[in-house]
Every structure is written in C-alpha cells, then in structure tokens.
C-alpha cells in the first residue's frame, strides 16, 4: 500500500504555534503582564438569539417521532437554500437557482473538496500573501502553483497579467489576511482574464458581510460573465459567528462548463458520494440568520466588530501607519513601522505593549514587513490595545 | 481548465430512484393500496432524551459570551474522544489513544476522504455485493478495483485468496446490504492477509451496535495485528439515530506505517487542512449517547429495531427462505423464492403484498436473486408486512 507521496512535499506552518510559544514564554517571564490578543481570526460574540431559538426548536423536533428527520438531501434543505437565494437577491441583486446552491459544513471543507472534480493537470494561480489552505490543498494533488504579488503598490489587490497562463485562480475578497477588497472594475478584469484563458475562479467570499463601501463586490456574480467562470464559497462563520457551529455554502452555476461537462453535475456527484449533508439543527440555525430578527441581531454583532476595526484604524491613522482592510474587513493589515521585519515588530508589540498580533511573513514572502491585527476581540480590550500601540509608537 | 475526467467513468445508480418510480406508478394505478416500505436504510425513531437535552444545553452555551465556542479542534473535542475511548474499552476491551480518534460528520465523509492520503497507484479489493460508495470513490481517483465474491456458499462473508494481490481492502461488518457479520476467526484471516501483503484494511463498523452474538467482532482492533493494518470507521447514525444529526468517528492507529510514514500524521494533516471539525452542539449530543441515561435510551431503540428484525426473520423461517443478517444487523438479506430474479421479486412483493424492499441486484452482480429488507420501520407496520409476506408465499 502506497501513500499519497505529495503529502511529503507539504511544509508545516508553525505560524500560530510559534506565536503561542513566544507569548507563553513572555508570560512565564512576566507573570504580571496583561496581554491582549488581537491575533486570532475567530469570533468572540455568542450566537444571536434567533439562532439559539432555532437550535432549540430543531432539537425538540428531532426528539419527537412525528417531526424527526433522518437523512436529508446531501446538498442541503430547500428552506436554507431558499433563504440564501433571498439573501443574494436582496443584498447583491443576484439570482440563483436552487440547484446552484450547495450547503456545506463550512467554506474550508468545500475549498479543499472542490479540487476533487478538477484535474491534477491544471496550473493554479494564488496570491501572495495567502490563506495557506489554497496552497496546501494543491500541493496534496501535485498541481503546479504560480503566485501573483500583492504589495503596497497595488494595495494588495493584484490584477491579471495576460502573459501568465493559469487554469485555476484563487481570489479571496475581502481578503484574509490583508483585508483588501476588490471593486467591480478590478474583479471584472479577473473575470475577463478567466474567460479569455478558459480558466476557473475559486472565489472565497467568507468575509463579504463586512463590506459597507458602495461599489465593492459582495458576490462575484455581480460581475457580468462570472456565472461562466466562477465558483463562490461562503460561510456563516463570520456573518453570524458560526465558527464552532459549522455551516456554509458553495455556489456552482449551471452555466459553468469545462471539457463539455457541467461542473454543477460533477460537484453534485462528489457531494452525494462523499458527503451526507449538514446536521438538520445546524441548517435550521443557519436559516434563522436570514429572518428579520436574525438579520437585525447579526447586524449588531457585525457593527460591534466594525467598531473594533475603527478603533484600530483610528490609532494607525493617528500614527501615520499605512494599512489595508479595517473598513470592509475584520482584518487590519499594516506596514510595520521603521522598516521593521514582521517578527521583530511582533516582539516589539508583545514586549513593550503586551499586544499579540500575527506577523505577515507567516502568510507568504510578500507578507514580510507587514502585520495583521483583528477586530474580533472585546471592545474595551481592543480600545486598551490601541491606546498602548499609540503610546508605544507615537 | 480541465475536469477530473475519471468522473465520466462513474455509472449512475438508479436503484433507489427506480424503486421510487415503480412504487409511485403502482400507487397511482392503485390509490387504495396500503403500501409498507421496508426498503430504506434510514432510522425512524427520534433522538433519545439524553441527546435532545444535550443539544438544548449546548445551544444555551453558544448563546452566552462566557460559554460560547468558536473554532474547535479539527479532530474533535476531547470530551467526545474520551467518551468514545471509554466505549471501546467497556464494549470491546480495546484501548485507544486520544490522538488515534478523529471525530467526523459521519462515516460516509471519512470513507471517501481517507483516499486523499493514499496513492492512486493502489489496487483496491471490494466485496460484491457492496455499498456503492466504496467503488465510486475509487473510480473518481482511477484506482484499479478488483472484486471478491460474497455468495450463499460463503454466507456472504468472503475470505482472502492469497493468490490475489491487493493494497486496499474494504470490509463492512455487519455488512450493508447483506447483514452478514464476521467472527474473530474470519476477520483474523483478513488481518493476516493484509499484513502479509502490506495492505491496508478500511473497516466499516457503522452497524457494530447491532451485534449481540458472542464471538462476532464489533471493532477490528479486537483482532491481534489489526492496529498495524486497519483503519476503522464508525458512526452515531445507527447507534443513536444520528442520520440527520451527523456525527461519526474514524480510528487511525499510531502504529499504521506505510512507506515509512505514519498514516495518523497524514490524516491529521488532511483534516486540519480540509476540515474544520464537527459542530459543537452536535459533538455534545454525541457525547450524551455514552452517558448512563443515553446508553439505556439507545438500547431501547436498538431493541425496538431488533424486534422488527426478528419479526421479519421469523416470517422467513416459517417460509423456509434462506437469509443472512437480521440477528446482528438491521438488514435482512434473503434469497428470492423460486429462483426469482431480484426485480421480479420486487414486483411480486409490491403488487401482491404492497410491501417495498430493495432488489439485491442493485448492490452488484452477486446480489442478483437476493433481496434486502430493513428493520428500521414502525413495529406494527413491520408485523403487518411480515404477515402479508407469509400469506403471499406460504
């Protein structure tokens, strides 16, 4: 029995374990230090009441013979698919068919699993800096990977280079880790490039709910031609705090055709063969996000995080530090002051301000000299961290 | 962009849609017919009270900031892994380490996803008749597939043929669709064969909770040497009616080493890269299955289904019809009377007894002439169906 040897080509990322180790070592040496963590990408506010109520109702349904649900459709229940379609219709003026929406247990699962239906003989284009999962899942399949540079000049929003040939293109907007978000003109260039190259865009929209600036794109299907070249991945994780509850969705338009085959049919076949659908109570909880009460309640939570982001960007503005994100994203991606390297700035913030963030170098070569702070923390603690940063660097 | 062309080699199974169509057509022609369905593999009893209570408690925890849970460990929470380890210890006298147990959203997902870490250049041995997912997931990867014959002579429990070389071996015991279950001696032969061939056994134990006969194997790790050659997949679906709630587990022993690499490390890498763990409330619900109250309550449900199985096998005994399963399995796999073919017997039962079952031919060539009935129905309806079958064939 032979293993998939491509796994031996994966590099282990020690980013978050190194952060944890350095922080723990500092805390041991300075037990009195009051450390504030602005490094995590996880939410901290609880599920909203509409969602909790839906979980209770579904639990009771599952406990009675008359309302019990066994196997559901692998691609998700219509009540949730319809709620998502209404969300697209009302927020983005995008119309989706019911069989174009697939309910998943989160964007991370589908971003990995989608590669099952694509040949290993494709060239993949990923941005640098990047969410490491895009790279690792393709190394596992031995696909050729090429990079496009995000940097301060292009605002970490690289545009297509027609001299480069690629088959599969990853775009995450608003971006993790940079918080940068494409506008319609920028994304249209990518759609045109993909169509010219017969390429496929894998569009990660996990952070779309943070967008408030008009003209920025929440769904790639707002762009003409995207239904012919893009799959969109989204998640309740950041919309409604589902990081531990687990639900997302993937849109595979009927009009996506490669090698004469509809990707929608292939994905349906993949999911019905290797997946058994998302937990019924979780699907009911997700549907509750889109009720009037649910939408009002998640807006409060999103506003809470947005306020944190503004607290951080106000501090950076005061200090004259360059950054992306923060406005349409829970991430603030800042240039380290005084040409410092990412890890040196990490050490400075940890030891002099007792604030923990994430070194940009951990997201790729182009992240060197940059640093990520997140808006998912507690309001008062975030304000305290911002004050300490201003005091340290001001 | 090129698709994974192996998908074009998949055959669509029309088994359950053909059954649904034939049944609907009969019902249209005979609206007065009182049809009893004994074809489905899905449970019908609701979640037990301990599980429902755990869902409620977890929903409340998720609704409060102090007890809210975001991202959990991809491989599952210790509270659930420990409960599963205790279950193995008490039921099977098998000791597992915490990092050998991986919580999943169900056996079907992991049975498909495990192939990610195995080379496409392996030969796969599957029984015929077979759960179609084993075959389809390997066709998607273009692995060479060979078959071993289950038949009336070997009681649908094929034993290894040392003249055959295989790298990956699927064993499902108690079996779907035949209900046949290996004893220790039979499974020891498979473990010895796998070790001699440097092969890997993928052991599907989804129905282990139905075993009552002493000497039959609930976990393959009861067999000496299995920790060096077998991965075990299990699920709360049939133990505790989680078909719509979605939770299972996979055991990857530390001692599984191929090409000098621990499969446990590869699987951990796969899961941390392509999966984000099972919903926290669902993991709490699953852990409640193994509390004293939970175990007493699921035993009642399992006994309910076992009683149904006995109702069916009593009828077959009365008729002198040969079958496997029913005693240690919710499935009864019977030889069609009078040398009938599977679909002819389906038509006979549907039209003359208004009972719906599953033609064995749908599970592979060796299923021709056999028929599957399930014990997951209502008690009174199952008794009524059994009476009708005796009346028809007696």
mmCIF file of N, CA, C and O in Angstrom, chain B residues 178-248:
data_model
loop_
_atom_site.group_PDB
_atom_site.id
_atom_site.type_symbol
_atom_site.label_atom_id
_atom_site.label_comp_id
_atom_site.label_asym_id
_atom_site.label_seq_id
_atom_site.Cartn_x
_atom_site.Cartn_y
_atom_site.Cartn_z
ATOM 1 N N UNK B 178 -25.846 -7.041 3.205
ATOM 2 C CA UNK B 178 -26.217 -8.439 3.480
ATOM 3 C C UNK B 178 -26.483 -8.736 4.948
ATOM 4 O O UNK B 178 -27.013 -9.805 5.268
ATOM 5 N N UNK B 179 -26.077 -7.847 5.853
ATOM 6 C CA UNK B 179 -26.286 -8.112 7.280
ATOM 7 C C UNK B 179 -25.341 -9.158 7.851
ATOM 8 O O UNK B 179 -25.332 -9.394 9.053
ATOM 9 N N UNK B 180 -24.528 -9.797 7.004
ATOM 10 C CA UNK B 180 -23.610 -10.834 7.491
ATOM 11 C C UNK B 180 -22.481 -10.186 8.293
ATOM 12 O O UNK B 180 -22.012 -9.101 7.956
ATOM 13 N N UNK B 181 -22.040 -10.873 9.367
ATOM 14 C CA UNK B 181 -21.008 -10.305 10.253
ATOM 15 C C UNK B 181 -19.909 -11.331 10.473
ATOM 16 O O UNK B 181 -20.191 -12.509 10.727
ATOM 17 N N UNK B 182 -18.669 -10.887 10.371
ATOM 18 C CA UNK B 182 -17.518 -11.771 10.579
ATOM 19 C C UNK B 182 -17.357 -12.139 12.045
ATOM 20 O O UNK B 182 -17.592 -11.313 12.939
ATOM 21 N N UNK B 183 -16.904 -13.378 12.280
ATOM 22 C CA UNK B 183 -16.444 -13.734 13.621
ATOM 23 C C UNK B 183 -14.938 -13.469 13.697
ATOM 24 O O UNK B 183 -14.324 -13.051 12.713
ATOM 25 N N UNK B 184 -14.368 -13.712 14.881
ATOM 26 C CA UNK B 184 -12.948 -13.389 15.068
ATOM 27 C C UNK B 184 -12.054 -14.197 14.132
ATOM 28 O O UNK B 184 -11.078 -13.672 13.588
ATOM 29 N N UNK B 185 -12.379 -15.453 13.937
ATOM 30 C CA UNK B 185 -11.527 -16.298 13.096
ATOM 31 C C UNK B 185 -11.505 -15.787 11.659
ATOM 32 O O UNK B 185 -10.450 -15.723 11.022
ATOM 33 N N UNK B 186 -12.669 -15.396 11.168
ATOM 34 C CA UNK B 186 -12.746 -14.896 9.785
ATOM 35 C C UNK B 186 -11.981 -13.594 9.622
ATOM 36 O O UNK B 186 -11.214 -13.418 8.662
ATOM 37 N N UNK B 187 -12.163 -12.703 10.560
ATOM 38 C CA UNK B 187 -11.508 -11.406 10.437
ATOM 39 C C UNK B 187 -9.996 -11.531 10.670
ATOM 40 O O UNK B 187 -9.207 -10.791 10.074
ATOM 41 N N UNK B 188 -9.610 -12.513 11.494
ATOM 42 C CA UNK B 188 -8.169 -12.752 11.704
ATOM 43 C C UNK B 188 -7.513 -13.128 10.370
ATOM 44 O O UNK B 188 -6.383 -12.713 10.083
ATOM 45 N N UNK B 189 -8.217 -13.898 9.556
ATOM 46 C CA UNK B 189 -7.663 -14.274 8.242
ATOM 47 C C UNK B 189 -7.418 -13.032 7.396
ATOM 48 O O UNK B 189 -6.426 -12.938 6.679
ATOM 49 N N UNK B 190 -8.325 -12.065 7.460
ATOM 50 C CA UNK B 190 -8.153 -10.827 6.689
ATOM 51 C C UNK B 190 -6.989 -10.000 7.227
ATOM 52 O O UNK B 190 -6.209 -9.418 6.463
ATOM 53 N N UNK B 191 -6.868 -9.948 8.552
ATOM 54 C CA UNK B 191 -5.749 -9.192 9.139
ATOM 55 C C UNK B 191 -4.422 -9.844 8.740
ATOM 56 O O UNK B 191 -3.474 -9.160 8.336
ATOM 57 N N UNK B 192 -4.367 -11.164 8.795
ATOM 58 C CA UNK B 192 -3.132 -11.865 8.411
ATOM 59 C C UNK B 192 -2.815 -11.631 6.937
ATOM 60 O O UNK B 192 -1.654 -11.413 6.571
ATOM 61 N N UNK B 193 -3.845 -11.698 6.119
ATOM 62 C CA UNK B 193 -3.648 -11.451 4.679
ATOM 63 C C UNK B 193 -3.113 -10.033 4.450
ATOM 64 O O UNK B 193 -2.141 -9.827 3.723
ATOM 65 N N UNK B 194 -3.741 -9.053 5.090
ATOM 66 C CA UNK B 194 -3.331 -7.655 4.898
ATOM 67 C C UNK B 194 -1.878 -7.459 5.315
ATOM 68 O O UNK B 194 -1.090 -6.800 4.623
ATOM 69 N N UNK B 195 -1.507 -8.061 6.438
ATOM 70 C CA UNK B 195 -0.134 -7.875 6.919
ATOM 71 C C UNK B 195 0.856 -8.563 5.978
ATOM 72 O O UNK B 195 1.931 -8.024 5.698
ATOM 73 N N UNK B 196 0.469 -9.729 5.468
ATOM 74 C CA UNK B 196 1.367 -10.441 4.541
ATOM 75 C C UNK B 196 1.545 -9.657 3.247
ATOM 76 O O UNK B 196 2.615 -9.675 2.636
ATOM 77 N N UNK B 197 0.520 -8.960 2.822
ATOM 78 C CA UNK B 197 0.555 -8.234 1.544
ATOM 79 C C UNK B 197 0.958 -6.775 1.730
ATOM 80 O O UNK B 197 0.930 -6.009 0.770
ATOM 81 N N UNK B 198 1.241 -6.345 2.950
ATOM 82 C CA UNK B 198 1.488 -4.922 3.241
ATOM 83 C C UNK B 198 0.300 -4.066 2.793
ATOM 84 O O UNK B 198 0.453 -2.953 2.297
ATOM 85 N N UNK B 199 -0.891 -4.614 2.957
ATOM 86 C CA UNK B 199 -2.120 -3.935 2.528
ATOM 87 C C UNK B 199 -2.773 -3.215 3.707
ATOM 88 O O UNK B 199 -2.380 -3.397 4.868
ATOM 89 N N UNK B 200 -3.751 -2.393 3.389
ATOM 90 C CA UNK B 200 -4.496 -1.621 4.388
ATOM 91 C C UNK B 200 -5.966 -2.015 4.336
ATOM 92 O O UNK B 200 -6.572 -2.025 3.262
ATOM 93 N N UNK B 201 -6.535 -2.342 5.498
ATOM 94 C CA UNK B 201 -7.967 -2.647 5.581
ATOM 95 C C UNK B 201 -8.725 -1.380 5.976
ATOM 96 O O UNK B 201 -8.357 -0.710 6.949
ATOM 97 N N UNK B 202 -9.749 -1.034 5.203
ATOM 98 C CA UNK B 202 -10.669 0.037 5.596
ATOM 99 C C UNK B 202 -11.900 -0.665 6.156
ATOM 100 O O UNK B 202 -12.674 -1.268 5.403
ATOM 101 N N UNK B 203 -12.048 -0.627 7.476
ATOM 102 C CA UNK B 203 -13.073 -1.403 8.162
ATOM 103 C C UNK B 203 -14.262 -0.519 8.522
ATOM 104 O O UNK B 203 -14.150 0.384 9.359
ATOM 105 N N UNK B 204 -15.376 -0.786 7.887
ATOM 106 C CA UNK B 204 -16.600 -0.003 8.094
ATOM 107 C C UNK B 204 -17.438 -0.695 9.167
ATOM 108 O O UNK B 204 -18.043 -1.741 8.910
ATOM 109 N N UNK B 205 -17.456 -0.091 10.360
ATOM 110 C CA UNK B 205 -18.130 -0.697 11.511
ATOM 111 C C UNK B 205 -19.426 0.038 11.844
ATOM 112 O O UNK B 205 -19.881 0.021 12.988
ATOM 113 N N UNK B 206 -20.051 0.653 10.847
ATOM 114 C CA UNK B 206 -21.215 1.511 11.096
ATOM 115 C C UNK B 206 -22.355 0.777 11.813
ATOM 116 O O UNK B 206 -23.153 1.404 12.501
ATOM 117 N N UNK B 207 -22.420 -0.557 11.647
ATOM 118 C CA UNK B 207 -23.542 -1.303 12.217
ATOM 119 C C UNK B 207 -23.151 -2.120 13.449
ATOM 120 O O UNK B 207 -23.886 -3.008 13.853
ATOM 121 N N UNK B 208 -21.976 -1.825 14.028
ATOM 122 C CA UNK B 208 -21.464 -2.655 15.128
ATOM 123 C C UNK B 208 -22.418 -2.738 16.312
ATOM 124 O O UNK B 208 -22.446 -3.738 17.015
ATOM 125 N N UNK B 209 -23.222 -1.692 16.527
ATOM 126 C CA UNK B 209 -24.070 -1.682 17.720
ATOM 127 C C UNK B 209 -25.194 -2.715 17.650
ATOM 128 O O UNK B 209 -25.840 -2.983 18.658
ATOM 129 N N UNK B 210 -25.419 -3.303 16.468
ATOM 130 C CA UNK B 210 -26.470 -4.317 16.350
ATOM 131 C C UNK B 210 -26.004 -5.710 16.755
ATOM 132 O O UNK B 210 -26.805 -6.628 16.846
ATOM 133 N N UNK B 211 -24.693 -5.864 16.967
ATOM 134 C CA UNK B 211 -24.155 -7.188 17.293
ATOM 135 C C UNK B 211 -24.564 -7.603 18.701
ATOM 136 O O UNK B 211 -24.413 -6.836 19.659
ATOM 137 N N UNK B 212 -25.099 -8.814 18.815
ATOM 138 C CA UNK B 212 -25.433 -9.375 20.123
ATOM 139 C C UNK B 212 -24.805 -10.761 20.292
ATOM 140 O O UNK B 212 -24.603 -11.204 21.421
ATOM 141 N N UNK B 213 -24.518 -11.461 19.201
ATOM 142 C CA UNK B 213 -23.977 -12.817 19.289
ATOM 143 C C UNK B 213 -22.529 -12.783 19.769
ATOM 144 O O UNK B 213 -21.697 -12.116 19.152
ATOM 145 N N UNK B 214 -22.223 -13.508 20.852
ATOM 146 C CA UNK B 214 -20.830 -13.524 21.325
ATOM 147 C C UNK B 214 -19.903 -14.113 20.258
ATOM 148 O O UNK B 214 -20.301 -14.998 19.497
ATOM 149 N N UNK B 215 -18.686 -13.567 20.180
ATOM 150 C CA UNK B 215 -17.712 -14.088 19.220
ATOM 151 C C UNK B 215 -17.681 -13.312 17.923
ATOM 152 O O UNK B 215 -16.735 -13.437 17.150
ATOM 153 N N UNK B 216 -18.728 -12.512 17.663
ATOM 154 C CA UNK B 216 -18.678 -11.645 16.489
ATOM 155 C C UNK B 216 -17.905 -10.378 16.851
ATOM 156 O O UNK B 216 -17.843 -9.982 18.014
ATOM 157 N N UNK B 217 -17.338 -9.749 15.840
ATOM 158 C CA UNK B 217 -16.397 -8.657 16.073
ATOM 159 C C UNK B 217 -17.092 -7.303 15.953
ATOM 160 O O UNK B 217 -17.753 -7.018 14.964
ATOM 161 N N UNK B 218 -16.967 -6.469 16.988
ATOM 162 C CA UNK B 218 -17.535 -5.111 16.955
ATOM 163 C C UNK B 218 -16.493 -4.109 16.496
ATOM 164 O O UNK B 218 -16.821 -3.126 15.844
ATOM 165 N N UNK B 219 -15.261 -4.321 16.910
ATOM 166 C CA UNK B 219 -14.159 -3.463 16.453
ATOM 167 C C UNK B 219 -13.068 -4.365 15.910
ATOM 168 O O UNK B 219 -12.722 -5.382 16.528
ATOM 169 N N UNK B 220 -12.480 -3.964 14.773
ATOM 170 C CA UNK B 220 -11.422 -4.805 14.201
ATOM 171 C C UNK B 220 -10.203 -4.854 15.116
ATOM 172 O O UNK B 220 -9.399 -5.780 15.040
ATOM 173 N N UNK B 221 -10.112 -3.891 16.037
ATOM 174 C CA UNK B 221 -8.942 -3.882 16.927
ATOM 175 C C UNK B 221 -9.034 -4.951 18.017
ATOM 176 O O UNK B 221 -8.120 -5.103 18.815
ATOM 177 N N UNK B 222 -10.153 -5.688 18.041
ATOM 178 C CA UNK B 222 -10.210 -6.887 18.872
ATOM 179 C C UNK B 222 -9.298 -7.978 18.302
ATOM 180 O O UNK B 222 -8.978 -8.950 19.003
ATOM 181 N N UNK B 223 -8.905 -7.830 17.039
ATOM 182 C CA UNK B 223 -8.086 -8.843 16.365
ATOM 183 C C UNK B 223 -6.614 -8.469 16.483
ATOM 184 O O UNK B 223 -6.232 -7.336 16.157
ATOM 185 N N UNK B 224 -5.800 -9.402 16.889
ATOM 186 C CA UNK B 224 -4.362 -9.151 17.031
ATOM 187 C C UNK B 224 -3.761 -8.791 15.678
ATOM 188 O O UNK B 224 -4.028 -9.457 14.677
ATOM 189 N N UNK B 225 -2.994 -7.722 15.668
ATOM 190 C CA UNK B 225 -2.331 -7.309 14.430
ATOM 191 C C UNK B 225 -3.099 -6.247 13.661
ATOM 192 O O UNK B 225 -2.552 -5.636 12.745
ATOM 193 N N UNK B 226 -4.358 -6.009 14.031
ATOM 194 C CA UNK B 226 -5.174 -5.045 13.266
ATOM 195 C C UNK B 226 -4.660 -3.617 13.421
ATOM 196 O O UNK B 226 -4.826 -2.797 12.511
ATOM 197 N N UNK B 227 -4.042 -3.327 14.544
ATOM 198 C CA UNK B 227 -3.515 -1.964 14.741
ATOM 199 C C UNK B 227 -2.382 -1.657 13.768
ATOM 200 O O UNK B 227 -2.005 -0.506 13.602
ATOM 201 N N UNK B 228 -1.848 -2.699 13.126
ATOM 202 C CA UNK B 228 -0.769 -2.497 12.156
ATOM 203 C C UNK B 228 -1.291 -2.466 10.720
ATOM 204 O O UNK B 228 -0.512 -2.276 9.777
ATOM 205 N N UNK B 229 -2.608 -2.669 10.506
ATOM 206 C CA UNK B 229 -3.074 -2.775 9.115
ATOM 207 C C UNK B 229 -4.503 -2.288 8.889
ATOM 208 O O UNK B 229 -5.042 -2.512 7.804
ATOM 209 N N UNK B 230 -5.136 -1.623 9.858
ATOM 210 C CA UNK B 230 -6.553 -1.287 9.650
ATOM 211 C C UNK B 230 -6.937 0.083 10.195
ATOM 212 O O UNK B 230 -6.487 0.491 11.270
ATOM 213 N N UNK B 231 -7.762 0.775 9.410
ATOM 214 C CA UNK B 231 -8.449 1.991 9.842
ATOM 215 C C UNK B 231 -9.915 1.620 10.052
ATOM 216 O O UNK B 231 -10.487 0.890 9.246
ATOM 217 N N UNK B 232 -10.508 2.108 11.141
ATOM 218 C CA UNK B 232 -11.907 1.765 11.425
ATOM 219 C C UNK B 232 -12.786 3.014 11.351
ATOM 220 O O UNK B 232 -12.431 4.067 11.891
ATOM 221 N N UNK B 233 -13.935 2.867 10.689
ATOM 222 C CA UNK B 233 -14.892 3.961 10.528
ATOM 223 C C UNK B 233 -16.157 3.615 11.289
ATOM 224 O O UNK B 233 -16.687 2.513 11.139
ATOM 225 N N UNK B 234 -16.641 4.550 12.063
ATOM 226 C CA UNK B 234 -17.883 4.271 12.778
ATOM 227 C C UNK B 234 -18.735 5.526 12.831
ATOM 228 O O UNK B 234 -18.292 6.608 12.439
ATOM 229 N N UNK B 235 -19.950 5.379 13.296
ATOM 230 C CA UNK B 235 -20.926 6.443 13.131
ATOM 231 C C UNK B 235 -21.978 6.371 14.216
ATOM 232 O O UNK B 235 -22.303 5.286 14.702
ATOM 233 N N UNK B 236 -22.492 7.531 14.612
ATOM 234 C CA UNK B 236 -23.625 7.575 15.522
ATOM 235 C C UNK B 236 -24.952 7.385 14.791
ATOM 236 O O UNK B 236 -26.003 7.350 15.416
ATOM 237 N N UNK B 237 -24.904 7.249 13.470
ATOM 238 C CA UNK B 237 -26.145 7.183 12.680
ATOM 239 C C UNK B 237 -27.019 6.020 13.106
ATOM 240 O O UNK B 237 -28.224 6.188 13.309
ATOM 241 N N UNK B 238 -26.442 4.841 13.208
ATOM 242 C CA UNK B 238 -27.241 3.670 13.501
ATOM 243 C C UNK B 238 -27.231 3.355 14.989
ATOM 244 O O UNK B 238 -28.191 2.826 15.523
ATOM 245 N N UNK B 239 -26.146 3.713 15.694
ATOM 246 C CA UNK B 239 -26.092 3.539 17.157
ATOM 247 C C UNK B 239 -27.201 4.347 17.829
ATOM 248 O O UNK B 239 -27.878 3.875 18.732
ATOM 249 N N UNK B 240 -27.371 5.602 17.370
ATOM 250 C CA UNK B 240 -28.213 6.528 18.128
ATOM 251 C C UNK B 240 -29.108 7.388 17.236
ATOM 252 O O UNK B 240 -29.573 8.446 17.657
ATOM 253 N N UNK B 241 -29.332 6.943 15.999
ATOM 254 C CA UNK B 241 -30.277 7.652 15.131
ATOM 255 C C UNK B 241 -29.789 9.002 14.649
ATOM 256 O O UNK B 241 -30.575 9.922 14.439
ATOM 257 N N UNK B 242 -28.487 9.141 14.413
ATOM 258 C CA UNK B 242 -27.896 10.427 14.014
ATOM 259 C C UNK B 242 -27.851 10.627 12.493
ATOM 260 O O UNK B 242 -27.059 11.453 12.018
ATOM 261 N N UNK B 243 -28.683 9.916 11.738
ATOM 262 C CA UNK B 243 -28.581 10.049 10.274
ATOM 263 C C UNK B 243 -28.807 11.487 9.815
ATOM 264 O O UNK B 243 -28.216 11.927 8.836
ATOM 265 N N UNK B 244 -29.638 12.244 10.543
ATOM 266 C CA UNK B 244 -29.862 13.649 10.195
ATOM 267 C C UNK B 244 -29.102 14.611 11.099
ATOM 268 O O UNK B 244 -29.111 15.812 10.875
ATOM 269 N N UNK B 245 -28.453 14.094 12.130
ATOM 270 C CA UNK B 245 -27.740 14.931 13.101
ATOM 271 C C UNK B 245 -26.255 14.986 12.763
ATOM 272 O O UNK B 245 -25.591 15.982 13.025
ATOM 273 N N UNK B 246 -25.733 13.924 12.161
ATOM 274 C CA UNK B 246 -24.399 13.861 11.546
ATOM 275 C C UNK B 246 -23.245 13.887 12.525
ATOM 276 O O UNK B 246 -22.729 14.942 12.885
ATOM 277 N N UNK B 247 -22.821 12.700 12.930
ATOM 278 C CA UNK B 247 -21.561 12.599 13.667
ATOM 279 C C UNK B 247 -21.045 11.168 13.565
ATOM 280 O O UNK B 247 -21.840 10.211 13.561
ATOM 281 N N UNK B 248 -19.759 11.039 13.465
ATOM 282 C CA UNK B 248 -19.126 9.730 13.428
ATOM 283 C C UNK B 248 -17.702 9.854 13.908
ATOM 284 O O UNK B 248 -17.307 10.901 14.436
#
